[in-house]
Short mmCIF file of C-alpha atoms in Angstrom, two decimals:
data_model
loop_
_atom_site.label_atom_id
_atom_site.label_comp_id
_atom_site.label_asym_id
_atom_site.label_seq_id
_atom_site.Cartn_x
_atom_site.Cartn_y
_atom_site.Cartn_z
CA MET M 189 -32.95 1.68 -21.03
CA LYS M 190 -29.38 1.95 -19.98
CA GLN M 191 -26.97 -0.46 -21.66
CA ILE M 192 -23.53 -0.68 -19.83
CA LEU M 193 -20.56 -1.20 -22.35
CA PRO M 194 -17.52 -3.10 -21.08
CA LEU M 195 -14.24 -1.69 -20.77
CA LEU M 196 -11.25 -2.52 -22.53
CA LEU M 197 -7.90 -2.74 -20.50
CA LEU M 198 -4.70 -2.20 -21.73
CA GLY M 199 -1.86 -4.50 -20.95
CA THR M 200 2.03 -4.37 -22.90
CA ALA M 201 4.61 -6.61 -22.80
CA GLY M 202 6.46 -5.53 -25.63
CA VAL M 203 9.91 -3.29 -24.95
CA ALA M 204 10.94 -0.65 -27.22
CA ALA M 205 14.02 -1.29 -29.21
CA ALA M 206 17.10 0.77 -27.77
CA ALA M 207 18.21 3.91 -29.03
CA ASN M 208 21.36 4.54 -27.09
CA PRO M 209 24.86 3.03 -27.51
CA VAL M 210 25.04 0.01 -25.27
CA TYR M 211 27.43 -1.59 -23.24
CA THR M 212 27.52 -5.27 -22.85
CA SER M 213 28.91 -7.10 -19.89
CA PRO M 214 31.45 -9.92 -21.26
CA GLY M 215 29.52 -12.94 -20.02
CA ASN M 216 32.39 -14.69 -18.22
CA GLY M 217 30.80 -14.78 -14.67
CA THR M 218 31.60 -11.30 -13.24
CA ASN M 219 29.79 -10.25 -10.43
CA PHE M 220 29.67 -6.35 -11.13
CA THR M 221 28.84 -3.23 -9.17
CA PHE M 222 27.93 0.14 -10.64
CA ALA M 223 31.44 1.17 -9.17
CA GLU M 224 32.98 -1.91 -10.84
CA LEU M 225 31.24 -0.78 -14.01
CA ALA M 226 32.56 2.88 -13.38
CA LYS M 227 36.29 1.55 -13.89
CA ILE M 228 35.51 -0.05 -17.67
CA ALA M 229 36.20 2.88 -19.98
CA ASP M 230 33.55 2.40 -22.30
CA SER M 231 30.82 1.37 -19.89
CA GLY M 232 28.93 4.86 -19.88
CA VAL M 233 28.90 4.85 -15.99
CA ILE M 234 30.56 7.71 -14.24
CA GLN M 235 31.40 7.48 -10.44
CA LYS M 236 31.31 10.57 -8.09
CA GLY M 237 31.16 9.14 -4.73
CA ASP M 238 28.37 7.02 -4.17
CA THR M 239 26.47 8.49 -7.14
CA PHE M 240 26.81 6.70 -10.27
CA GLN M 241 25.79 8.37 -13.68
CA VAL M 242 24.54 5.97 -16.64
CA THR M 243 24.75 7.49 -20.14
CA LYS M 244 24.39 4.06 -22.15
CA ASP M 245 22.11 1.24 -21.95
CA ILE M 246 23.98 -1.40 -19.71
CA ASP M 247 23.26 -4.95 -20.71
CA ILE M 248 24.44 -7.85 -18.19
CA VAL M 249 24.36 -10.88 -20.00
CA ALA M 250 23.49 -14.13 -18.77
CA GLY M 251 26.36 -15.70 -16.71
CA ASP M 252 27.27 -12.38 -15.18
CA ALA M 253 25.48 -10.27 -12.33
CA LEU M 254 24.57 -7.03 -11.03
CA LYS M 255 24.71 -5.84 -7.43
CA LEU M 256 23.12 -2.60 -6.40
CA ASP M 257 25.14 -1.35 -3.17
CA ASN M 258 23.78 0.06 -0.06
CA LYS M 259 23.31 3.87 -0.46
CA ALA M 260 24.07 4.13 -3.78
CA VAL M 261 22.66 6.56 -6.21
CA VAL M 262 22.38 5.56 -9.89
CA MET M 263 21.25 8.41 -12.14
CA LEU M 264 20.09 7.34 -15.85
CA GLY M 265 20.44 9.52 -18.97
CA ASP M 266 17.61 10.05 -21.33
CA GLN M 267 16.11 6.76 -22.59
CA VAL M 268 18.73 4.75 -20.59
CA LEU M 269 18.02 0.95 -19.77
CA VAL M 270 19.75 -1.01 -17.25
CA ARG M 271 19.01 -4.55 -18.21
CA VAL M 272 19.91 -7.61 -16.18
CA LYS M 273 19.63 -11.56 -17.71
CA GLY M 274 20.16 -14.18 -15.24
CA SER M 275 20.53 -13.09 -11.66
CA ALA M 276 21.08 -9.81 -9.91
CA ASP M 277 21.07 -8.65 -6.15
CA PHE M 278 19.20 -5.20 -5.96
CA ALA M 279 18.12 -5.41 -2.02
CA PRO M 280 20.68 -3.36 -0.51
CA ALA M 281 20.98 -3.41 3.64
CA ASP M 282 19.56 -0.15 3.99
CA THR M 283 18.47 2.16 0.83
CA ALA M 284 19.53 3.17 -2.71
CA THR M 285 18.23 5.27 -5.61
CA ILE M 286 17.58 4.88 -9.05
CA MET M 287 16.38 8.23 -10.86
CA PRO M 288 16.88 10.69 -13.94
CA ILE M 289 20.47 12.36 -14.42
CA THR M 290 17.87 15.39 -15.26
CA PRO M 291 14.81 15.80 -13.78
CA GLY M 292 12.25 15.17 -16.73
CA ASN M 293 14.32 12.93 -18.59
CA LYS M 294 12.33 9.70 -20.25
CA THR M 295 14.77 7.02 -18.16
CA LYS M 296 13.53 3.47 -18.90
CA GLY M 297 14.64 2.16 -15.52
CA VAL M 298 15.58 -1.31 -14.56
CA MET M 299 14.80 -4.84 -16.36
CA PHE M 300 15.37 -8.12 -15.40
CA SER M 301 14.88 -10.84 -18.05
CA GLU M 302 15.41 -14.32 -18.68
CA MET M 303 15.80 -14.78 -14.68
CA THR M 304 17.39 -17.85 -13.73
CA SER M 305 16.87 -17.33 -9.93
CA ASP M 306 14.29 -15.34 -7.86
CA ILE M 307 15.23 -11.64 -8.01
CA LYS M 308 14.64 -9.45 -4.98
CA VAL M 309 14.26 -5.55 -5.25
CA ALA M 310 14.00 -4.24 -1.78
CA ARG M 311 14.16 -1.02 -0.18
CA VAL M 312 15.18 1.33 -3.21
CA HIS M 313 13.44 4.19 -4.30
CA PHE M 314 12.69 5.19 -8.09
CA GLU M 315 12.28 8.55 -8.99
CA GLU M 316 10.90 8.66 -12.42
CA ALA M 317 11.84 5.32 -13.20
CA GLY M 318 10.37 1.97 -12.68
CA VAL M 319 11.10 -2.02 -12.59
CA ARG M 320 10.32 -4.97 -15.14
CA PHE M 321 10.80 -8.37 -14.58
CA GLY M 322 10.65 -11.04 -17.29
CA GLY M 323 10.71 -14.24 -15.67
CA PRO M 324 10.41 -17.36 -15.50
CA ALA M 325 12.05 -17.06 -12.22
CA ALA M 326 10.30 -14.94 -9.68
CA GLY M 327 10.14 -11.23 -9.04
CA ILE M 328 10.25 -10.20 -5.53
CA ILE M 329 9.51 -6.02 -4.69
CA GLU M 330 9.34 -4.84 -1.36
CA GLY M 331 9.70 -2.00 0.53
CA CYS M 332 10.31 0.24 -2.09
CA SER M 333 8.84 3.61 -3.04
CA PHE M 334 8.20 5.14 -6.71
CA TYR M 335 7.26 9.06 -7.29
CA ASN M 336 6.32 10.39 -10.62
CA HIS M 337 6.89 7.19 -12.83
CA ASN M 338 7.12 8.47 -15.98
CA GLY M 339 5.33 5.68 -18.54
CA GLU M 340 8.31 4.43 -20.44
CA GLY M 341 9.21 0.80 -20.91
CA ALA M 342 5.65 -1.61 -20.04
CA LYS M 343 4.23 1.96 -18.72
CA ASN M 344 3.46 0.36 -15.43
CA ALA M 345 6.05 1.56 -12.27
CA ILE M 346 6.07 -2.34 -11.62
CA SER M 347 5.76 -4.59 -14.48
CA PHE M 348 5.83 -8.12 -15.25
CA VAL M 349 6.65 -8.78 -18.81
CA GLY M 350 7.29 -12.60 -18.67
CA SER M 351 5.59 -15.52 -17.36
CA GLY M 352 6.38 -17.05 -14.08
CA ARG M 353 5.49 -18.13 -10.69
CA GLY M 354 6.31 -16.76 -7.03
CA ASN M 355 6.16 -13.25 -7.84
CA ILE M 356 5.26 -10.76 -4.84
CA VAL M 357 4.79 -7.00 -4.78
CA ARG M 358 4.38 -6.24 -0.97
CA ASN M 359 4.87 -2.96 1.20
CA ASN M 360 5.55 -0.79 -1.48
CA ARG M 361 4.54 3.00 -2.27
CA ILE M 362 3.75 4.19 -5.72
CA ILE M 363 2.72 8.09 -6.19
CA ASN M 364 2.07 10.12 -9.45
CA ALA M 365 2.64 7.55 -11.86
CA GLN M 366 1.58 8.44 -15.47
CA PHE M 367 -0.07 5.19 -16.15
CA ALA M 368 -0.69 1.97 -14.14
CA ALA M 369 1.17 1.45 -10.75
CA ILE M 370 1.38 -2.36 -10.97
CA GLY M 371 0.54 -4.43 -14.46
CA THR M 372 1.14 -7.54 -16.19
CA GLY M 373 1.16 -8.23 -20.09
CA SER M 374 -2.10 -9.14 -21.66
CA ASN M 375 -0.42 -12.17 -22.96
CA ILE M 376 1.77 -13.36 -19.55
CA ALA M 377 0.74 -15.83 -17.08
CA ALA M 378 2.55 -14.73 -13.82
CA GLY M 379 1.15 -15.78 -10.52
CA LYS M 380 1.70 -13.19 -7.87
CA ILE M 381 0.75 -11.85 -4.40
CA ILE M 382 0.23 -8.13 -4.25
CA GLU M 383 -0.19 -7.03 -0.66
CA ASN M 384 -0.22 -3.74 1.72
CA ASN M 385 0.87 -1.71 -1.07
CA TYR M 386 -0.22 2.36 -0.92
CA MET M 387 -1.03 3.55 -4.33
CA GLU M 388 -2.06 7.53 -4.97
CA ASN M 389 -2.80 9.55 -7.84
CA CYS M 390 -1.73 7.27 -10.68
CA CYS M 391 -2.93 7.30 -14.32
CA THR M 392 -1.77 10.88 -14.06
CA GLN M 393 -2.12 10.73 -17.80
CA ASN M 394 -6.02 10.41 -17.71
CA ARG M 395 -5.75 7.40 -20.03
CA ASN M 396 -7.72 4.00 -19.97
CA TYR M 397 -5.24 2.31 -17.45
CA PRO M 398 -6.35 0.84 -14.04
CA ILE M 399 -4.06 1.76 -11.20
CA ILE M 400 -3.78 -2.31 -10.74
CA ASN M 401 -4.00 -3.67 -14.09
CA GLU M 402 -3.55 -7.74 -13.48
CA ILE M 403 -3.90 -11.07 -15.66
CA PRO M 404 -4.88 -14.17 -14.11
CA GLY M 405 -1.64 -16.60 -13.65
CA GLY M 406 -3.23 -19.59 -15.86
CA ASP M 407 -1.16 -22.47 -14.24
CA ASN M 408 1.63 -20.36 -12.78
CA GLY M 409 -0.31 -20.16 -9.42
CA ASP M 410 -3.02 -17.79 -8.01
CA VAL M 411 -3.02 -13.94 -8.31
CA ILE M 412 -3.91 -12.46 -4.90
CA ILE M 413 -4.42 -8.97 -4.50
CA ARG M 414 -4.79 -8.05 -0.52
CA ASN M 415 -4.87 -5.62 1.60
CA ASN M 416 -3.84 -2.55 -0.71
CA LYS M 417 -5.06 1.22 -0.28
CA VAL M 418 -5.45 2.67 -3.71
CA ILE M 419 -6.64 6.57 -3.84
CA GLY M 420 -7.42 7.66 -7.61
CA GLY M 421 -7.22 10.87 -8.66
CA LYS M 422 -10.48 11.28 -9.75
CA TYR M 423 -9.58 10.83 -13.29
CA LEU M 424 -12.48 10.33 -15.95
CA MET M 425 -10.30 7.67 -17.87
CA SER M 426 -8.57 5.30 -14.98
CA GLY M 427 -10.04 2.85 -12.93
CA ALA M 428 -8.89 1.32 -9.65
CA LEU M 429 -8.49 -2.27 -9.97
CA SER M 430 -8.43 -4.50 -12.95
CA VAL M 431 -8.14 -8.29 -13.66
CA SER M 432 -8.99 -9.37 -17.24
CA ASN M 433 -8.72 -12.05 -19.38
CA MET M 434 -8.78 -10.82 -22.91
CA LEU M 435 -6.97 -13.55 -24.68
CA SER M 436 -8.82 -16.49 -22.68
CA MET M 437 -5.50 -17.59 -21.52
CA LEU M 438 -6.13 -21.43 -20.37
CA GLY M 439 -5.31 -23.01 -16.92
CA GLU M 440 -6.60 -22.62 -13.47
CA ASN M 441 -6.51 -18.77 -13.60
CA LYS M 442 -7.76 -18.41 -9.89
CA VAL M 443 -7.85 -14.78 -8.47
CA VAL M 444 -8.40 -13.58 -4.86
CA ILE M 445 -9.15 -9.93 -4.47
CA GLU M 446 -9.35 -9.34 -1.09
CA GLY M 447 -9.32 -6.40 1.85
CA ASN M 448 -8.77 -3.82 -0.38
CA TYR M 449 -9.50 0.07 -0.10
CA LEU M 450 -10.08 1.61 -3.47
CA SER M 451 -11.54 5.39 -4.03
CA ASP M 452 -11.84 8.20 -6.19
CA SER M 453 -11.37 6.42 -9.71
CA ARG M 454 -13.70 5.92 -12.49
CA TYR M 455 -14.59 2.45 -11.41
CA GLY M 456 -13.65 0.11 -8.54
CA ILE M 457 -13.29 -3.59 -9.39
CA ASN M 458 -13.43 -4.78 -13.06
CA ILE M 459 -13.51 -8.53 -13.83
CA PHE M 460 -13.17 -8.75 -17.49
CA GLY M 461 -13.19 -11.94 -19.93
CA ASN M 462 -13.64 -15.73 -19.53
CA LEU M 463 -12.06 -18.81 -17.97
CA MET M 464 -11.46 -16.87 -14.37
CA ASP M 465 -12.35 -18.22 -10.99
CA VAL M 466 -12.27 -15.26 -9.01
CA VAL M 467 -12.98 -14.61 -5.09
CA VAL M 468 -13.73 -10.85 -4.35
CA LYS M 469 -14.03 -10.73 -0.19
CA ASN M 470 -14.06 -7.75 2.28
CA ASN M 471 -13.17 -4.96 0.00
CA GLU M 472 -14.25 -1.18 0.37
CA VAL M 473 -14.94 0.58 -2.71
CA ILE M 474 -15.77 4.33 -2.12
CA ASN M 475 -16.55 7.11 -4.44
CA CYS M 476 -15.64 5.35 -7.79
CA HIS M 477 -17.80 7.13 -9.83
CA TYR M 478 -15.56 9.45 -12.13
CA GLU M 479 -17.32 8.98 -15.42
CA SER M 480 -19.14 11.38 -17.38
CA ASN M 481 -21.66 8.84 -19.20
CA ALA M 482 -22.92 5.92 -17.23
CA ASN M 483 -23.00 3.79 -20.14
CA ASN M 484 -19.47 3.37 -20.30
CA GLY M 485 -18.55 2.40 -16.73
CA GLY M 486 -18.64 3.93 -13.33
CA SER M 487 -19.20 0.59 -11.13
CA GLY M 488 -18.15 -0.24 -7.58
CA ILE M 489 -17.84 -3.78 -9.42
CA THR M 490 -18.30 -4.84 -13.10
CA ILE M 491 -17.96 -8.77 -13.86
CA TYR M 492 -18.34 -9.51 -17.55
CA SER M 493 -18.02 -12.48 -19.73
CA THR M 494 -18.79 -13.45 -23.15
CA LYS M 495 -19.48 -17.27 -23.45
CA GLU M 496 -21.60 -19.15 -20.94
CA ASP M 497 -19.68 -22.43 -21.09
CA THR M 498 -16.52 -20.53 -20.55
CA GLY M 499 -17.69 -17.97 -18.44
CA THR M 500 -15.98 -16.28 -15.31
CA LYS M 501 -16.96 -17.70 -11.88
CA CYS M 502 -16.99 -14.82 -9.50
CA TYR M 503 -17.72 -15.13 -5.62
CA VAL M 504 -18.59 -11.86 -3.98
CA GLU M 505 -18.97 -11.43 -0.18
CA GLY M 506 -18.50 -8.94 2.67
CA ASN M 507 -17.50 -5.91 0.46
CA VAL M 508 -19.12 -2.16 0.80
CA PHE M 509 -19.96 -0.43 -2.66
CA ASP M 510 -20.48 3.17 -1.77
CA GLY M 511 -20.90 6.24 -3.94
CA SER M 512 -20.64 4.52 -7.52
CA LEU M 513 -22.91 5.32 -10.58
CA TRP M 514 -23.65 1.42 -10.16
CA GLY M 515 -22.83 -0.61 -7.10
CA ALA M 516 -22.60 -3.72 -9.72
CA THR M 517 -23.12 -4.62 -12.82
CA VAL M 518 -23.06 -8.34 -14.18
CA ILE M 519 -22.58 -8.26 -18.29
CA GLY M 520 -22.65 -11.22 -20.19
CA PRO M 521 -22.96 -14.85 -19.07
CA CYS M 522 -20.74 -14.94 -16.49
CA HIS M 523 -21.59 -17.01 -13.28
CA ALA M 524 -21.77 -14.35 -10.52
CA ASN M 525 -22.71 -15.16 -6.87
CA PHE M 526 -23.12 -12.21 -4.80
CA GLY M 527 -24.82 -14.03 -1.95
CA LYS M 528 -26.73 -17.56 -1.61
CA VAL M 529 -28.07 -18.56 1.82
CA THR M 530 -31.00 -20.70 0.96
CA VAL M 531 -28.50 -23.71 0.24
CA ASP M 532 -26.75 -25.90 2.87
CA GLU M 533 -23.46 -24.19 4.14
CA SER M 534 -21.62 -26.91 3.29
CA LEU M 535 -22.15 -26.47 -0.43
CA PRO M 536 -19.45 -24.64 -2.64
CA GLU M 537 -22.36 -22.52 -3.73
CA TYR M 538 -23.20 -21.13 -0.16
CA ASN M 539 -22.03 -17.38 0.16
CA PRO M 540 -23.54 -15.43 3.25
CA GLY M 541 -23.63 -12.14 1.08
CA ASN M 542 -22.95 -9.44 3.44
CA ASN M 543 -22.05 -7.13 0.76
CA ILE M 544 -23.35 -3.66 1.66
CA PHE M 545 -24.38 -1.23 -1.14
CA ARG M 546 -25.13 2.29 -0.33
CA ASN M 547 -25.28 5.77 -2.15
CA ASN M 548 -25.37 4.64 -5.70
CA GLY M 549 -26.80 5.85 -8.51
CA ASN M 550 -26.82 7.88 -11.64
CA CYS M 551 -28.42 10.10 -14.05
CA GLY M 552 -27.09 8.70 -17.12
CA MET M 553 -25.16 11.50 -18.54
CA ALA M 554 -23.19 14.16 -16.40
CA PRO M 555 -25.24 17.52 -16.45
CA GLU M 556 -23.76 20.43 -18.10
CA GLY M 557 -20.44 21.98 -15.99
CA GLN M 558 -20.25 18.77 -14.02
CA GLN M 559 -17.73 15.93 -14.20
CA THR M 560 -19.80 12.93 -13.43
CA ALA M 561 -23.29 11.25 -13.73
CA PHE M 562 -23.16 10.04 -10.23
CA ASP M 563 -26.76 10.99 -8.75
CA PRO M 564 -27.67 8.75 -5.72
CA SER M 565 -31.22 10.00 -5.88
CA ILE M 566 -31.59 7.67 -9.36
CA PRO M 567 -30.48 4.48 -7.33
CA TYR M 568 -28.77 1.62 -9.08
CA ASP M 569 -27.17 -0.85 -6.54
CA LEU M 570 -27.06 -3.91 -8.90
CA TYR M 571 -27.57 -4.30 -12.90
CA ASN M 572 -28.07 -7.80 -14.19
CA ASN M 573 -27.15 -6.89 -17.53
CA SER M 574 -27.34 -10.75 -18.39
CA THR M 575 -29.93 -13.19 -19.27
CA LEU M 576 -28.68 -15.73 -16.45
CA THR M 577 -30.59 -15.63 -13.00
CA LEU M 578 -28.25 -13.89 -10.34
CA TYR M 579 -28.09 -14.63 -6.44
CA ALA M 580 -27.79 -11.72 -4.33
CA GLN M 581 -29.25 -12.94 -0.83
CA GLY M 582 -27.92 -12.05 2.85
CA ASN M 583 -26.84 -8.33 1.26
CA PHE M 584 -27.46 -4.99 2.96
CA TRP M 585 -29.05 -2.49 0.32
CA GLY M 586 -29.16 1.45 0.38
CA GLY M 587 -32.76 1.84 0.57
CA THR M 588 -34.26 3.41 3.65
CA ASP M 589 -34.95 -0.18 4.95
CA GLN M 590 -34.63 -3.66 3.80
CA SER M 591 -38.10 -4.46 2.51
CA PRO M 592 -38.66 -6.20 -0.69
CA GLU M 593 -40.42 -2.73 -2.04
CA GLU M 594 -37.36 -0.84 -1.33
CA ILE M 595 -34.43 -3.28 -2.39
CA GLU M 596 -36.60 -3.64 -5.93
CA LYS M 597 -36.21 0.20 -6.73
CA ARG M 598 -32.41 -0.32 -6.23
CA ILE M 599 -32.05 -3.39 -8.54
CA PHE M 600 -32.17 -3.49 -12.55
CA HIS M 601 -33.28 -7.09 -13.84
CA LYS M 602 -35.84 -8.93 -15.19
CA LYS M 603 -38.79 -7.22 -13.33
CA ASP M 604 -37.60 -4.06 -15.56
CA LYS M 605 -36.83 -5.58 -19.01
CA GLU M 606 -38.10 -8.99 -19.84
CA ASP M 607 -34.92 -10.40 -21.52
CA LEU M 608 -32.77 -9.85 -18.77
CA GLY M 609 -32.02 -12.76 -15.65
CA GLU M 610 -33.81 -12.31 -12.37
CA VAL M 611 -31.91 -11.08 -9.43
CA ILE M 612 -32.70 -13.34 -6.51
CA PHE M 613 -32.34 -10.90 -3.42
CA LEU M 614 -34.48 -12.41 -0.65
CA PRO M 615 -33.65 -12.93 2.19
CA ALA M 616 -31.89 -9.76 2.36
CA GLY M 617 -29.38 -9.31 5.32
CA GLU M 618 -30.36 -8.76 8.74
CA VAL M 619 -29.10 -5.79 10.64
CA SER M 620 -28.01 -6.26 14.00
CA GLY M 621 -26.13 -4.27 16.66
CA LEU M 622 -24.84 -1.24 14.66
CA THR M 623 -27.08 0.51 12.45
CA THR M 624 -26.16 4.22 12.32
CA VAL M 625 -22.65 5.24 12.93
CA GLU M 626 -20.53 8.69 12.01
CA THR M 627 -17.11 7.51 10.39
CA THR M 628 -14.14 9.93 11.60
CA ASP M 629 -10.58 9.89 11.14
CA GLY M 630 -9.55 11.94 13.96
CA SER M 631 -11.52 10.90 16.72
CA PHE M 632 -8.82 8.35 17.82
CA GLU M 633 -6.49 5.85 16.64
CA ILE M 634 -6.04 2.38 15.75
CA PHE M 635 -2.52 0.99 17.14
CA PRO M 636 -1.82 -2.58 15.58
CA LEU M 637 -0.04 -5.04 17.42
CA GLY M 638 0.71 -7.77 14.98
CA ASN M 639 -1.57 -10.90 14.16
CA GLY M 640 -4.47 -9.33 14.36
CA THR M 641 -4.29 -7.72 17.84
CA PHE M 642 -4.42 -3.94 18.52
CA ARG M 643 -5.33 -1.20 20.97
CA VAL M 644 -7.28 2.11 20.59
CA VAL M 645 -5.29 4.98 21.51
CA GLY M 646 -6.24 8.75 21.55
CA VAL M 647 -8.98 8.12 24.39
CA ALA M 648 -9.61 7.53 27.98
CA ASP M 649 -8.42 3.91 29.13
CA ASP M 650 -12.00 3.33 30.50
CA ALA M 651 -13.55 4.15 27.11
CA VAL M 652 -15.75 1.45 25.83
CA VAL M 653 -15.05 -0.06 22.73
CA GLU M 654 -17.06 -2.16 20.36
CA ILE M 655 -16.14 -4.17 17.35
CA TYR M 656 -18.64 -5.01 14.70
CA SER M 657 -18.60 -6.86 11.35
CA LEU M 658 -19.38 -5.06 8.01
CA SER M 659 -22.89 -6.28 8.28
CA GLY M 660 -23.41 -4.69 11.66
CA ALA M 661 -23.24 -7.48 13.89
CA LYS M 662 -21.58 -7.01 17.28
CA LEU M 663 -18.51 -9.17 17.63
CA ALA M 664 -16.93 -8.37 20.65
CA SER M 665 -16.41 -5.52 23.14
CA GLY M 666 -14.11 -4.14 25.64
CA SER M 667 -12.09 -1.36 27.20
CA ALA M 668 -9.03 1.26 25.36
CA SER M 669 -7.05 -0.20 28.04
CA GLU M 670 -7.24 -3.66 26.71
CA VAL M 671 -5.40 -5.51 23.66
CA ILE M 672 -8.46 -6.38 21.35
CA ALA M 673 -7.90 -9.59 19.03
CA ALA M 674 -9.42 -9.88 15.67
CA THR M 675 -9.01 -12.03 12.74
CA PRO M 676 -6.14 -10.84 10.43
CA GLY M 677 -7.12 -9.56 7.41
CA GLU M 678 -10.89 -9.00 8.17
CA THR M 679 -12.68 -5.97 7.75
CA LEU M 680 -14.10 -4.67 11.03
CA ILE M 681 -15.91 -1.47 12.27
CA VAL M 682 -14.21 -0.42 15.70
CA LYS M 683 -16.49 2.04 17.67
CA VAL M 684 -15.88 4.22 20.59
CA GLY M 685 -19.01 6.49 21.80
CA ASN M 686 -20.56 7.67 18.47
CA LYS M 687 -17.39 7.69 16.40
CA ALA M 688 -16.06 4.73 14.75
CA ARG M 689 -13.27 3.69 11.99
CA THR M 690 -13.41 0.89 9.39
CA ILE M 691 -9.96 -1.06 9.78
CA ILE M 692 -7.99 -4.10 8.09
CA LEU M 693 -5.38 -6.27 9.86
#
């Protein structure tokens, strides 16, 4: 009998004490640039053209400010931290770069703390360095790139180490970070939007950190994680996305996880702790099975709570869980809803389901010489490791058909162990329109036109284009010469001939 264990996530809010000499600004209302700092003899900033070498920690105190000039290259020494209190301007018109003086130096990057107004960081390339926001005003970071983040400071490439609302992380690329790509300290209530970011091969240290490591926002606004692409490095310790409330922080704690693509990680989505209200919708979780011991994880989604009266509520609709050790695991007295179609559609608990479970399963322990326990011939689409009844109606299961007998083979619940809660899985989803399709990345391309519209390119103009929902229902058809309209943010299957692609607009 398998007993799935919860995963403890790490969130850090502390900042290590500075070891370097420090230049502290006078606090007389000066708006500094690095060029202005270079004119000060003891600032530790040396200018060579548009390049600035920083050999001391820089403390810009409240009342002063610091601007990152367009096309500036700021090179930081070993363990050097640039810290700005109050206000700053780090949004150059074109670009700027922050990097170490010597590759491999453990620079601590840039930190904004005690923020008196929203601070925007935009179009900045970070090499072996990261950024931290300390609230209470909003930190906004857009269109930046992070390569080879060194794990210094708060460990995440983009970190929130102070509570606040209105934070935004949008349209960034984060590649090869040693720990998490984006994260918030475990005691920090920071509402935020994380959307349209690309993350690849993060958590290269192979430690127990998810690539997106978030905390609910308490009463400081929702945490929305939307339309991100996370490609894991197939590490045995690192998951793709986690939202945890380990400290039972009070507040509304509303979380939306929607339209994300998560792959090649230890697990896909981890919802851990109490007092959260979570919506998980239209995500694709693919091949998140890099765990050698199935008792320790490897789920497409895990929802875990410890107390029934304060257990997390989690609404799960329209997701794909493909290629995990467990498609979904529910642990403890959380209030999960994977589909409830036998109630009136006007009721808040109504959920059409439309989750797709396929190719999930495990053999318990990885066989000798193999990395993971992944074995879809021993199927586990859903494991209700709680005493509560779980509704999972209207879904599409990974058996040979959607008969009760086939579905039962893929669900572990009261029928298999008397002290577990029952899973109500009938009626299952009704497949219509699209049943079997070969997916490919090279047969045609999707050209987005904005506001949910797109064209198909790379095929003949008269080629028939068919649009399906993830549940297989046919939504529309047209030709490659036409502009096709869809709902922004919705996950769709676009089919041309016998080839298809899954898209999120």
